[in-house]
PDB file of C-alpha atoms and ligand atoms in Angstrom:
ATOM      1  CA  MET A1209      -5.056  49.076  -0.476  1.00  0.00           C
ATOM      2  CA  ALA A1210      -8.613  50.261  -0.526  1.00  0.00           C
ATOM      3  CA  PHE A1211      -8.167  52.675   2.390  1.00  0.00           C
ATOM      4  CA  GLU A1212      -5.556  54.882   4.031  1.00  0.00           C
ATOM      5  CA  PHE A1213      -4.177  53.402   7.233  1.00  0.00           C
ATOM      6  CA  ARG A1214      -1.433  53.718   9.816  1.00  0.00           C
ATOM      7  CA  HIS A1215       0.201  51.307  12.253  1.00  0.00           C
ATOM      8  CA  PHE A1216       0.279  52.169  15.962  1.00  0.00           C
ATOM      9  CA  LEU A1217       3.289  50.318  17.325  1.00  0.00           C
ATOM     10  CA  ASP A1218       4.420  53.086  19.634  1.00  0.00           C
ATOM     11  CA  LEU A1219       3.310  56.595  20.599  1.00  0.00           C
ATOM     12  CA  GLY A1220       5.933  58.143  18.323  1.00  0.00           C
ATOM     13  CA  ASP A1221       4.082  56.715  15.315  1.00  0.00           C
ATOM     14  CA  ALA A1222       1.329  59.193  16.100  1.00  0.00           C
ATOM     15  CA  GLY A1223       3.258  62.177  17.475  1.00  0.00           C
ATOM     16  CA  PRO A1224       2.099  64.958  19.789  1.00  0.00           C
ATOM     17  CA  ASP A1225      -0.596  66.530  17.612  1.00  0.00           C
ATOM     18  CA  ALA A1226      -2.295  63.209  16.904  1.00  0.00           C
ATOM     19  CA  ILE A1227      -2.085  62.190  20.568  1.00  0.00           C
ATOM     20  CA  ALA A1228      -3.692  65.484  21.586  1.00  0.00           C
ATOM     21  CA  ALA A1229      -6.381  64.887  18.940  1.00  0.00           C
ATOM     22  CA  MET A1230      -6.933  61.337  20.232  1.00  0.00           C
ATOM     23  CA  ILE A1231      -7.471  62.614  23.763  1.00  0.00           C
ATOM     24  CA  ALA A1232      -9.811  65.399  22.622  1.00  0.00           C
ATOM     25  CA  ASP A1233     -11.858  62.999  20.501  1.00  0.00           C
ATOM     26  CA  ALA A1234     -12.023  60.467  23.345  1.00  0.00           C
ATOM     27  CA  ILE A1235     -13.380  63.150  25.694  1.00  0.00           C
ATOM     28  CA  ASP A1236     -16.011  64.207  23.113  1.00  0.00           C
ATOM     29  CA  ARG A1237     -17.128  60.658  22.287  1.00  0.00           C
ATOM     30  CA  LYS A1238     -17.249  59.658  25.962  1.00  0.00           C
ATOM     31  CA  GLU A1239     -19.421  62.695  26.760  1.00  0.00           C
ATOM     32  CA  ALA A1240     -21.685  62.181  23.729  1.00  0.00           C
ATOM     33  CA  ARG A1241     -22.651  58.613  24.724  1.00  0.00           C
ATOM     34  CA  ILE A1242     -22.916  59.080  28.468  1.00  0.00           C
ATOM     35  CA  ASP A1243     -26.532  57.821  28.629  1.00  0.00           C
ATOM     36  CA  LEU A1244     -26.210  55.036  26.055  1.00  0.00           C
ATOM     37  CA  PRO A1245     -25.927  51.335  26.934  1.00  0.00           C
ATOM     38  CA  LYS A1246     -22.284  50.256  26.629  1.00  0.00           C
ATOM     39  CA  GLY A1247     -22.856  48.011  23.620  1.00  0.00           C
ATOM     40  CA  ARG A1248     -24.859  50.571  21.585  1.00  0.00           C
ATOM     41  CA  ALA A1249     -22.941  52.135  18.692  1.00  0.00           C
ATOM     42  CA  ASP A1250     -22.030  55.837  18.566  1.00  0.00           C
ATOM     43  CA  ALA A1251     -24.397  57.815  16.336  1.00  0.00           C
ATOM     44  CA  ASP A1252     -21.918  58.144  13.451  1.00  0.00           C
ATOM     45  CA  GLN A1253     -20.630  54.515  13.503  1.00  0.00           C
ATOM     46  CA  PRO A1254     -17.372  55.550  11.799  1.00  0.00           C
ATOM     47  CA  LEU A1255     -16.018  51.991  11.558  1.00  0.00           C
ATOM     48  CA  ALA A1256     -19.259  50.322  10.429  1.00  0.00           C
ATOM     49  CA  GLY A1257     -18.495  47.058   8.655  1.00  0.00           C
ATOM     50  CA  ARG A1258     -14.865  46.941   9.812  1.00  0.00           C
ATOM     51  CA  VAL A1259     -13.483  43.853  11.572  1.00  0.00           C
ATOM     52  CA  LEU A1260     -10.597  43.950  14.047  1.00  0.00           C
ATOM     53  CA  ALA A1261      -8.662  40.769  14.920  1.00  0.00           C
ATOM     54  CA  LEU A1262      -7.399  40.673  18.501  1.00  0.00           C
ATOM     55  CA  VAL A1263      -4.397  38.355  18.642  1.00  0.00           C
ATOM     56  CA  PHE A1264      -3.138  37.320  22.069  1.00  0.00           C
ATOM     57  CA  GLU A1265       0.125  35.608  22.937  1.00  0.00           C
ATOM     58  CA  LYS A1266      -0.278  36.757  26.560  1.00  0.00           C
ATOM     59  CA  ASN A1267      -3.188  37.060  28.992  1.00  0.00           C
ATOM     60  CA  SER A1268      -5.447  40.107  29.053  1.00  0.00           C
ATOM     61  CA  THR A1269      -8.673  41.388  30.592  1.00  0.00           C
ATOM     62  CA  ARG A1270      -8.792  45.157  29.954  1.00  0.00           C
ATOM     63  CA  THR A1271      -7.144  45.212  26.538  1.00  0.00           C
ATOM     64  CA  ARG A1272      -9.345  42.409  25.278  1.00  0.00           C
ATOM     65  CA  VAL A1273     -12.639  43.753  26.584  1.00  0.00           C
ATOM     66  CA  SER A1274     -11.936  47.410  25.838  1.00  0.00           C
ATOM     67  CA  PHE A1275     -10.975  46.779  22.196  1.00  0.00           C
ATOM     68  CA  ASP A1276     -14.089  44.645  21.766  1.00  0.00           C
ATOM     69  CA  ILE A1277     -16.407  47.278  23.245  1.00  0.00           C
ATOM     70  CA  ALA A1278     -14.536  50.081  21.432  1.00  0.00           C
ATOM     71  CA  MET A1279     -15.114  48.416  18.061  1.00  0.00           C
ATOM     72  CA  ARG A1280     -18.802  47.791  18.822  1.00  0.00           C
ATOM     73  CA  GLN A1281     -19.234  51.449  19.764  1.00  0.00           C
ATOM     74  CA  LEU A1282     -17.549  52.506  16.510  1.00  0.00           C
ATOM     75  CA  GLY A1283     -19.925  50.265  14.570  1.00  0.00           C
ATOM     76  CA  GLY A1284     -17.443  47.450  13.844  1.00  0.00           C
ATOM     77  CA  THR A1285     -16.847  43.961  15.172  1.00  0.00           C
ATOM     78  CA  VAL A1286     -13.921  41.920  16.515  1.00  0.00           C
ATOM     79  CA  LEU A1287     -12.720  38.364  16.509  1.00  0.00           C
ATOM     80  CA  ILE A1288     -10.305  36.955  19.051  1.00  0.00           C
ATOM     81  CA  LEU A1289      -7.388  34.689  18.254  1.00  0.00           C
ATOM     82  CA  GLU A1290      -5.478  33.121  21.140  1.00  0.00           C
ATOM     83  CA  ALA A1291      -1.993  31.876  20.263  1.00  0.00           C
ATOM     84  CA  GLY A1292      -2.622  28.620  22.136  1.00  0.00           C
ATOM     85  CA  SER A1293      -5.638  27.699  20.020  1.00  0.00           C
ATOM     86  CA  SER A1294      -4.454  29.067  16.662  1.00  0.00           C
ATOM     87  CA  GLN A1295      -1.705  27.982  14.268  1.00  0.00           C
ATOM     88  CA  LEU A1296       0.522  30.756  15.679  1.00  0.00           C
ATOM     89  CA  GLY A1297       0.919  28.523  18.711  1.00  0.00           C
ATOM     90  CA  ARG A1298       2.130  25.704  16.442  1.00  0.00           C
ATOM     91  CA  GLY A1299       4.784  27.810  14.747  1.00  0.00           C
ATOM     92  CA  GLU A1300       3.020  29.434  11.764  1.00  0.00           C
ATOM     93  CA  THR A1301       5.109  32.515  11.065  1.00  0.00           C
ATOM     94  CA  ILE A1302       4.112  36.040  11.987  1.00  0.00           C
ATOM     95  CA  ALA A1303       4.686  37.014   8.344  1.00  0.00           C
ATOM     96  CA  ASP A1304       2.197  34.454   7.030  1.00  0.00           C
ATOM     97  CA  THR A1305      -0.278  35.201   9.814  1.00  0.00           C
ATOM     98  CA  ALA A1306      -0.068  38.908   8.910  1.00  0.00           C
ATOM     99  CA  ARG A1307      -0.716  38.210   5.227  1.00  0.00           C
ATOM    100  CA  VAL A1308      -3.622  35.850   5.906  1.00  0.00           C
ATOM    101  CA  LEU A1309      -5.302  38.131   8.457  1.00  0.00           C
ATOM    102  CA  SER A1310      -4.883  41.100   6.104  1.00  0.00           C
ATOM    103  CA  ARG A1311      -7.049  39.261   3.541  1.00  0.00           C
ATOM    104  CA  MET A1312      -9.750  38.552   6.134  1.00  0.00           C
ATOM    105  CA  VAL A1313      -9.942  41.503   8.544  1.00  0.00           C
ATOM    106  CA  ASP A1314      -9.500  45.286   8.425  1.00  0.00           C
ATOM    107  CA  ALA A1315      -7.083  45.706  11.359  1.00  0.00           C
ATOM    108  CA  ILE A1316      -4.957  43.611  13.712  1.00  0.00           C
ATOM    109  CA  MET A1317      -4.175  44.172  17.387  1.00  0.00           C
ATOM    110  CA  LEU A1318      -1.347  42.025  18.712  1.00  0.00           C
ATOM    111  CA  ARG A1319      -0.316  41.406  22.329  1.00  0.00           C
ATOM    112  CA  THR A1320       2.977  39.563  22.361  1.00  0.00           C
ATOM    113  CA  ASP A1321       6.349  39.216  24.057  1.00  0.00           C
ATOM    114  CA  ASP A1322       9.183  40.217  21.716  1.00  0.00           C
ATOM    115  CA  HIS A1323       8.613  43.653  20.182  1.00  0.00           C
ATOM    116  CA  ALA A1324      10.312  42.416  17.009  1.00  0.00           C
ATOM    117  CA  LYS A1325       7.220  40.269  16.432  1.00  0.00           C
ATOM    118  CA  ILE A1326       4.885  43.250  16.175  1.00  0.00           C
ATOM    119  CA  GLU A1327       7.345  45.005  13.867  1.00  0.00           C
ATOM    120  CA  GLU A1328       7.347  41.861  11.731  1.00  0.00           C
ATOM    121  CA  MET A1329       3.528  41.807  11.770  1.00  0.00           C
ATOM    122  CA  ALA A1330       3.434  45.446  10.636  1.00  0.00           C
ATOM    123  CA  ARG A1331       5.972  44.813   7.859  1.00  0.00           C
ATOM    124  CA  HIS A1332       3.844  42.051   6.361  1.00  0.00           C
ATOM    125  CA  ALA A1333       0.313  43.320   7.069  1.00  0.00           C
ATOM    126  CA  SER A1334      -1.600  45.414   4.577  1.00  0.00           C
ATOM    127  CA  VAL A1335      -4.005  46.610   7.298  1.00  0.00           C
ATOM    128  CA  PRO A1336      -3.306  48.659  10.464  1.00  0.00           C
ATOM    129  CA  VAL A1337      -1.400  46.850  13.238  1.00  0.00           C
ATOM    130  CA  ILE A1338      -1.849  48.030  16.837  1.00  0.00           C
ATOM    131  CA  ASN A1339       0.456  47.254  19.760  1.00  0.00           C
ATOM    132  CA  GLY A1340      -1.668  45.792  22.560  1.00  0.00           C
ATOM    133  CA  LEU A1341       1.475  45.379  24.738  1.00  0.00           C
ATOM    134  CA  THR A1342       4.885  43.909  24.136  1.00  0.00           C
ATOM    135  CA  ASP A1343       7.803  43.337  26.509  1.00  0.00           C
ATOM    136  CA  ARG A1344       9.071  46.740  25.340  1.00  0.00           C
ATOM    137  CA  SER A1345       6.021  49.049  25.436  1.00  0.00           C
ATOM    138  CA  HIS A1346       2.282  49.517  26.042  1.00  0.00           C
ATOM    139  CA  PRO A1347       1.242  52.640  24.104  1.00  0.00           C
ATOM    140  CA  CYS A1348      -2.561  52.127  24.220  1.00  0.00           C
ATOM    141  CA  GLN A1349      -2.384  52.133  28.019  1.00  0.00           C
ATOM    142  CA  ILE A1350      -0.661  55.490  28.052  1.00  0.00           C
ATOM    143  CA  VAL A1351      -3.244  57.175  25.798  1.00  0.00           C
ATOM    144  CA  ALA A1352      -5.816  56.103  28.430  1.00  0.00           C
ATOM    145  CA  ASP A1353      -3.566  57.317  31.250  1.00  0.00           C
ATOM    146  CA  LEU A1354      -3.080  60.757  29.692  1.00  0.00           C
ATOM    147  CA  LEU A1355      -6.834  60.999  29.111  1.00  0.00           C
ATOM    148  CA  THR A1356      -7.414  60.137  32.785  1.00  0.00           C
ATOM    149  CA  VAL A1357      -4.946  62.733  34.038  1.00  0.00           C
ATOM    150  CA  ILE A1358      -6.495  65.443  31.842  1.00  0.00           C
ATOM    151  CA  GLU A1359     -10.048  64.470  32.814  1.00  0.00           C
ATOM    152  CA  HIS A1360      -9.039  64.922  36.429  1.00  0.00           C
ATOM    153  CA  GLY A1361      -8.101  68.523  35.789  1.00  0.00           C
ATOM    154  CA  LYS A1362      -4.350  68.354  35.214  1.00  0.00           C
ATOM    155  CA  SER A1363      -2.581  69.656  32.145  1.00  0.00           C
ATOM    156  CA  LEU A1364       0.348  67.795  30.637  1.00  0.00           C
ATOM    157  CA  PRO A1365       2.994  70.461  29.982  1.00  0.00           C
ATOM    158  CA  GLY A1366       5.097  70.718  33.124  1.00  0.00           C
ATOM    159  CA  LEU A1367       3.253  67.907  34.947  1.00  0.00           C
ATOM    160  CA  GLU A1368       5.467  66.027  37.432  1.00  0.00           C
ATOM    161  CA  LEU A1369       4.764  62.299  37.110  1.00  0.00           C
ATOM    162  CA  ALA A1370       6.517  59.891  39.467  1.00  0.00           C
ATOM    163  CA  TRP A1371       6.977  56.188  38.705  1.00  0.00           C
ATOM    164  CA  PHE A1372       7.782  53.592  41.376  1.00  0.00           C
ATOM    165  CA  GLY A1373       9.109  50.045  41.066  1.00  0.00           C
ATOM    166  CA  ASP A1374      10.107  48.189  37.940  1.00  0.00           C
ATOM    167  CA  GLY A1375      11.507  49.940  34.848  1.00  0.00           C
ATOM    168  CA  ASN A1376       9.150  48.050  32.550  1.00  0.00           C
ATOM    169  CA  ASN A1377       7.145  48.251  29.312  1.00  0.00           C
ATOM    170  CA  VAL A1378       4.502  50.603  30.750  1.00  0.00           C
ATOM    171  CA  LEU A1379       7.173  52.998  32.025  1.00  0.00           C
ATOM    172  CA  HIS A1380       8.806  52.963  28.595  1.00  0.00           C
ATOM    173  CA  SER A1381       5.599  54.260  27.030  1.00  0.00           C
ATOM    174  CA  VAL A1382       5.241  56.846  29.834  1.00  0.00           C
ATOM    175  CA  LEU A1383       8.734  58.088  28.963  1.00  0.00           C
ATOM    176  CA  GLU A1384       7.963  58.194  25.253  1.00  0.00           C
ATOM    177  CA  ALA A1385       4.803  60.180  26.027  1.00  0.00           C
ATOM    178  CA  ALA A1386       6.751  62.584  28.252  1.00  0.00           C
ATOM    179  CA  GLY A1387       9.012  63.608  25.385  1.00  0.00           C
ATOM    180  CA  LEU A1388       6.072  64.036  23.043  1.00  0.00           C
ATOM    181  CA  MET A1389       3.674  65.815  25.410  1.00  0.00           C
ATOM    182  CA  LYS A1390       6.263  67.777  27.465  1.00  0.00           C
ATOM    183  CA  PHE A1391       5.770  66.486  30.996  1.00  0.00           C
ATOM    184  CA  ASN A1392       8.462  65.441  33.458  1.00  0.00           C
ATOM    185  CA  VAL A1393       9.104  61.992  34.897  1.00  0.00           C
ATOM    186  CA  ARG A1394      10.785  61.032  38.166  1.00  0.00           C
ATOM    187  CA  VAL A1395      11.669  57.348  38.003  1.00  0.00           C
ATOM    188  CA  ALA A1396      12.287  55.579  41.322  1.00  0.00           C
ATOM    189  CA  THR A1397      13.564  52.023  40.883  1.00  0.00           C
ATOM    190  CA  PRO A1398      15.950  49.746  42.728  1.00  0.00           C
ATOM    191  CA  ALA A1399      19.439  49.653  41.175  1.00  0.00           C
ATOM    192  CA  GLY A1400      19.441  47.284  38.240  1.00  0.00           C
ATOM    193  CA  PHE A1401      15.748  47.774  37.388  1.00  0.00           C
ATOM    194  CA  GLU A1402      16.000  51.083  35.534  1.00  0.00           C
ATOM    195  CA  PRO A1403      14.104  51.614  32.263  1.00  0.00           C
ATOM    196  CA  SER A1404      15.888  51.144  28.958  1.00  0.00           C
ATOM    197  CA  PRO A1405      18.209  54.128  28.320  1.00  0.00           C
ATOM    198  CA  GLU A1406      16.684  54.376  24.843  1.00  0.00           C
ATOM    199  CA  PHE A1407      13.384  55.590  26.346  1.00  0.00           C
ATOM    200  CA  VAL A1408      15.073  57.915  28.847  1.00  0.00           C
ATOM    201  CA  ASP A1409      17.015  59.488  25.967  1.00  0.00           C
ATOM    202  CA  MET A1410      13.817  59.734  23.903  1.00  0.00           C
ATOM    203  CA  ALA A1411      12.052  61.650  26.694  1.00  0.00           C
ATOM    204  CA  ARG A1412      15.000  63.986  27.237  1.00  0.00           C
ATOM    205  CA  ALA A1413      15.428  64.596  23.507  1.00  0.00           C
ATOM    206  CA  GLY A1414      11.785  65.720  23.429  1.00  0.00           C
ATOM    207  CA  GLY A1415      12.436  68.249  26.195  1.00  0.00           C
ATOM    208  CA  ALA A1416      11.174  66.320  29.244  1.00  0.00           C
ATOM    209  CA  THR A1417      13.139  66.382  32.472  1.00  0.00           C
ATOM    210  CA  VAL A1418      13.766  62.794  33.563  1.00  0.00           C
ATOM    211  CA  THR A1419      15.158  62.084  37.021  1.00  0.00           C
ATOM    212  CA  LEU A1420      16.424  58.578  37.738  1.00  0.00           C
ATOM    213  CA  THR A1421      16.679  57.835  41.451  1.00  0.00           C
ATOM    214  CA  ASN A1422      16.829  54.949  43.900  1.00  0.00           C
ATOM    215  CA  SER A1423      14.842  57.006  46.432  1.00  0.00           C
ATOM    216  CA  ALA A1424      11.060  56.663  46.372  1.00  0.00           C
ATOM    217  CA  ASN A1425      10.768  59.680  48.678  1.00  0.00           C
ATOM    218  CA  GLU A1426      12.760  61.882  46.304  1.00  0.00           C
ATOM    219  CA  ALA A1427      10.513  60.930  43.384  1.00  0.00           C
ATOM    220  CA  ALA A1428       7.289  61.440  45.350  1.00  0.00           C
ATOM    221  CA  THR A1429       8.078  64.855  46.794  1.00  0.00           C
ATOM    222  CA  GLY A1430       5.856  67.447  45.117  1.00  0.00           C
ATOM    223  CA  ALA A1431       4.637  65.024  42.411  1.00  0.00           C
ATOM    224  CA  ASP A1432       1.306  65.569  40.613  1.00  0.00           C
ATOM    225  CA  VAL A1433       0.750  61.941  39.624  1.00  0.00           C
ATOM    226  CA  LEU A1434       2.124  58.744  41.202  1.00  0.00           C
ATOM    227  CA  VAL A1435       2.185  55.606  39.087  1.00  0.00           C
ATOM    228  CA  THR A1436       3.215  52.041  39.676  1.00  0.00           C
ATOM    229  CA  ASP A1437       2.745  48.626  38.094  1.00  0.00           C
ATOM    230  CA  THR A1438       3.269  45.000  38.971  1.00  0.00           C
ATOM    231  CA  TRP A1439       6.777  44.145  40.132  1.00  0.00           C
ATOM    232  CA  ILE A1440       6.752  41.015  37.960  1.00  0.00           C
ATOM    233  CA  SER A1441       5.475  41.527  34.411  1.00  0.00           C
ATOM    234  CA  MET A1442       4.102  38.759  32.228  1.00  0.00           C
ATOM    235  CA  GLY A1443       6.946  36.573  31.003  1.00  0.00           C
ATOM    236  CA  GLN A1444       9.399  37.747  33.705  1.00  0.00           C
ATOM    237  CA  ALA A1445      10.912  35.354  36.245  1.00  0.00           C
ATOM    238  CA  ASP A1446       9.252  35.663  39.663  1.00  0.00           C
ATOM    239  CA  ALA A1447      12.384  36.016  41.806  1.00  0.00           C
ATOM    240  CA  ASP A1448      12.310  36.580  45.599  1.00  0.00           C
ATOM    241  CA  GLU A1449      15.381  38.771  45.210  1.00  0.00           C
ATOM    242  CA  LYS A1450      13.522  41.133  42.869  1.00  0.00           C
ATOM    243  CA  ARG A1451      10.505  41.320  45.181  1.00  0.00           C
ATOM    244  CA  ARG A1452      12.757  42.210  48.124  1.00  0.00           C
ATOM    245  CA  ALA A1453      14.472  44.921  46.073  1.00  0.00           C
ATOM    246  CA  MET A1454      11.060  46.372  45.126  1.00  0.00           C
ATOM    247  CA  GLU A1455       9.634  46.578  48.672  1.00  0.00           C
ATOM    248  CA  PRO A1456      10.897  50.135  49.449  1.00  0.00           C
ATOM    249  CA  PHE A1457       9.088  51.335  46.299  1.00  0.00           C
ATOM    250  CA  GLN A1458       5.542  50.465  47.415  1.00  0.00           C
ATOM    251  CA  VAL A1459       3.146  53.387  46.901  1.00  0.00           C
ATOM    252  CA  ASN A1460       1.620  53.829  50.369  1.00  0.00           C
ATOM    253  CA  GLU A1461       0.200  56.633  52.507  1.00  0.00           C
ATOM    254  CA  ASP A1462       3.647  57.813  53.638  1.00  0.00           C
ATOM    255  CA  LEU A1463       4.710  58.248  50.010  1.00  0.00           C
ATOM    256  CA  MET A1464       1.424  59.917  48.974  1.00  0.00           C
ATOM    257  CA  ALA A1465       1.864  62.383  51.867  1.00  0.00           C
ATOM    258  CA  LEU A1466       5.024  63.710  50.185  1.00  0.00           C
ATOM    259  CA  ALA A1467       3.215  64.437  46.900  1.00  0.00           C
ATOM    260  CA  LYS A1468       1.007  67.445  46.153  1.00  0.00           C
ATOM    261  CA  PRO A1469      -2.244  67.305  48.183  1.00  0.00           C
ATOM    262  CA  ASP A1470      -4.310  66.800  45.022  1.00  0.00           C
ATOM    263  CA  ALA A1471      -1.966  64.188  43.519  1.00  0.00           C
ATOM    264  CA  LEU A1472      -3.522  61.279  41.624  1.00  0.00           C
ATOM    265  CA  PHE A1473      -2.631  57.593  41.888  1.00  0.00           C
ATOM    266  CA  LEU A1474      -2.598  55.565  38.635  1.00  0.00           C
ATOM    267  CA  HIS A1475      -2.034  51.856  37.985  1.00  0.00           C
ATOM    268  CA  CYS A1476      -2.651  50.150  34.649  1.00  0.00           C
ATOM    269  CA  LEU A1477      -3.954  47.025  36.486  1.00  0.00           C
ATOM    270  CA  PRO A1478      -3.978  44.175  37.275  1.00  0.00           C
ATOM    271  CA  ALA A1479      -2.802  45.287  40.735  1.00  0.00           C
ATOM    272  CA  HIS A1480      -1.179  43.285  43.488  1.00  0.00           C
ATOM    273  CA  VAL A1481      -2.535  45.205  46.453  1.00  0.00           C
ATOM    274  CA  GLY A1482      -0.153  44.936  49.389  1.00  0.00           C
ATOM    275  CA  GLU A1483       2.838  44.693  47.052  1.00  0.00           C
ATOM    276  CA  GLU A1484       3.395  47.633  44.673  1.00  0.00           C
ATOM    277  CA  VAL A1485       0.532  49.618  46.269  1.00  0.00           C
ATOM    278  CA  SER A1486      -0.985  49.593  49.741  1.00  0.00           C
ATOM    279  CA  GLU A1487      -4.704  48.931  50.105  1.00  0.00           C
ATOM    280  CA  SER A1488      -5.166  52.373  51.708  1.00  0.00           C
ATOM    281  CA  VAL A1489      -3.825  54.143  48.588  1.00  0.00           C
ATOM    282  CA  PHE A1490      -5.491  51.806  46.085  1.00  0.00           C
ATOM    283  CA  GLU A1491      -8.897  52.397  47.699  1.00  0.00           C
ATOM    284  CA  SER A1492      -8.372  56.110  48.419  1.00  0.00           C
ATOM    285  CA  ASP A1493     -10.099  59.090  46.800  1.00  0.00           C
ATOM    286  CA  GLN A1494      -6.803  59.958  45.103  1.00  0.00           C
ATOM    287  CA  SER A1495      -6.807  56.620  43.273  1.00  0.00           C
ATOM    288  CA  VAL A1496      -8.338  56.897  39.790  1.00  0.00           C
ATOM    289  CA  VAL A1497      -7.489  53.380  38.661  1.00  0.00           C
ATOM    290  CA  PHE A1498     -11.013  52.414  37.632  1.00  0.00           C
ATOM    291  CA  ASP A1499     -11.512  55.618  35.627  1.00  0.00           C
ATOM    292  CA  GLU A1500      -8.183  54.717  34.018  1.00  0.00           C
ATOM    293  CA  ALA A1501      -9.434  51.203  33.228  1.00  0.00           C
ATOM    294  CA  GLU A1502     -12.700  52.509  31.722  1.00  0.00           C
ATOM    295  CA  ASN A1503     -10.732  55.007  29.686  1.00  0.00           C
ATOM    296  CA  ARG A1504      -9.063  52.139  27.843  1.00  0.00           C
ATOM    297  CA  ILE A1505     -12.303  51.949  25.819  1.00  0.00           C
ATOM    298  CA  HIS A1506     -12.387  55.646  24.998  1.00  0.00           C
ATOM    299  CA  ALA A1507      -8.663  55.834  24.251  1.00  0.00           C
ATOM    300  CA  GLN A1508      -8.761  52.733  22.056  1.00  0.00           C
ATOM    301  CA  LYS A1509     -11.570  54.235  19.987  1.00  0.00           C
ATOM    302  CA  SER A1510      -9.323  57.204  19.233  1.00  0.00           C
ATOM    303  CA  VAL A1511      -6.372  54.947  18.412  1.00  0.00           C
ATOM    304  CA  LEU A1512      -8.544  52.918  16.035  1.00  0.00           C
ATOM    305  CA  LEU A1513      -9.905  56.040  14.347  1.00  0.00           C
ATOM    306  CA  TRP A1514      -6.387  57.415  13.936  1.00  0.00           C
ATOM    307  CA  CYS A1515      -5.242  54.114  12.393  1.00  0.00           C
ATOM    308  CA  PHE A1516      -8.084  54.345   9.859  1.00  0.00           C
ATOM    309  CA  ASP A1517      -7.432  58.049   9.240  1.00  0.00           C
ATOM    310  CA  ARG A1518     -10.896  58.851  10.603  1.00  0.00           C
ATOM    311  CA  LEU A1519      -9.924  60.923  13.639  1.00  0.00           C
ATOM    312  CA  GLY A1520     -11.488  64.374  13.971  1.00  0.00           C
TER     313      GLY A1520
HETATM  314  N1   CP B 307      -3.722  47.207  31.688  1.00  0.00           N
HETATM  315  C1   CP B 307      -3.854  46.161  30.838  1.00  0.00           C
HETATM  316  O1   CP B 307      -3.325  46.158  29.725  1.00  0.00           O
HETATM  317  O2   CP B 307      -4.639  45.168  31.326  1.00  0.00           O
HETATM  318  P1   CP B 307      -4.828  43.719  30.694  1.00  0.00           P
HETATM  319  O3   CP B 307      -3.534  42.974  30.847  1.00  0.00           O
HETATM  320  O4   CP B 307      -5.930  43.107  31.508  1.00  0.00           O
HETATM  321  O5   CP B 307      -5.197  43.859  29.241  1.00  0.00           O
HETATM  322  N1  NVA B 308       3.891  45.445  32.982  1.00  0.00           N
HETATM  323  C1  NVA B 308       2.735  44.584  32.942  1.00  0.00           C
HETATM  324  C2  NVA B 308       1.554  45.306  32.380  1.00  0.00           C
HETATM  325  C3  NVA B 308       0.292  44.502  32.328  1.00  0.00           C
HETATM  326  C4  NVA B 308      -0.843  45.260  31.731  1.00  0.00           C
HETATM  327  C5  NVA B 308       3.051  43.343  32.142  1.00  0.00           C
HETATM  328  O1  NVA B 308       3.686  43.459  31.078  1.00  0.00           O
HETATM  329  O2  NVA B 308       2.679  42.248  32.560  1.00  0.00           O
END
């Protein structure tokens, strides 16, 4: 290898110090380019000449656009490979795809279903591999979420974050972050839709207090941040039974009224307004969902720099 690199498959690959450094660097870079057009490179262009391949086996808007703009701002470029129009979609192995892409590009971001596929990609790639979402986790999203919470004046240690609805991939990365960054998570799900115990144990082992409840009101009471996500993630069966079970977990004005008066509402998007969140909350002053979406760019820049050992 001609350069030092790291994979970013989950937040634990980076650890608390690197995550704190990512957030600090994202804040600095965001501030430094406030008046620049979005496609203009940062003054130092730390990834000049580097090419990132964005490989998608699932749909995306934010991840796709934010990685593209992030690379441009760092001085690099991207190319996009959709499974349906590449040989991946015809059964070429992940291992061979990893080895071929490693000869042609400097880093690979993969959005896929089975987490084992991204582990396989990382095993066979000789360039950094970044998790752009799997069925198990969504670490890039959570770097942006932590950045958003901090930007809005909250500090992570001791923060009370409440999650409502499905115990899914995004929640898993929230839980992993909680153990690393020492904040607490109240998880309100219907019975049978809890997060994987592996992530709950991870958070608790790191010192976070994790409360699992079937009461949305219990989770919301006194919370600093309220978070939800789609009830039906990509690749999941859209069952009426699941939707009915999720209905009591909608984040609405009644739930927000139980939280701290300055509580924030986060959602990774895309949202299904009227389902997991009411329109009144989604459009309220407490909702920071579009700051959160923009922060995908700034967070991704830090993730990329960390992968290339160029952070800070
Ligand atoms: N939040 C998120 O990852 O959005 P996309 O699915 O649009 O990339
Ligand atoms: N949990 C959602 C997140 C989308 C960004 C999904 O996996 O579809």
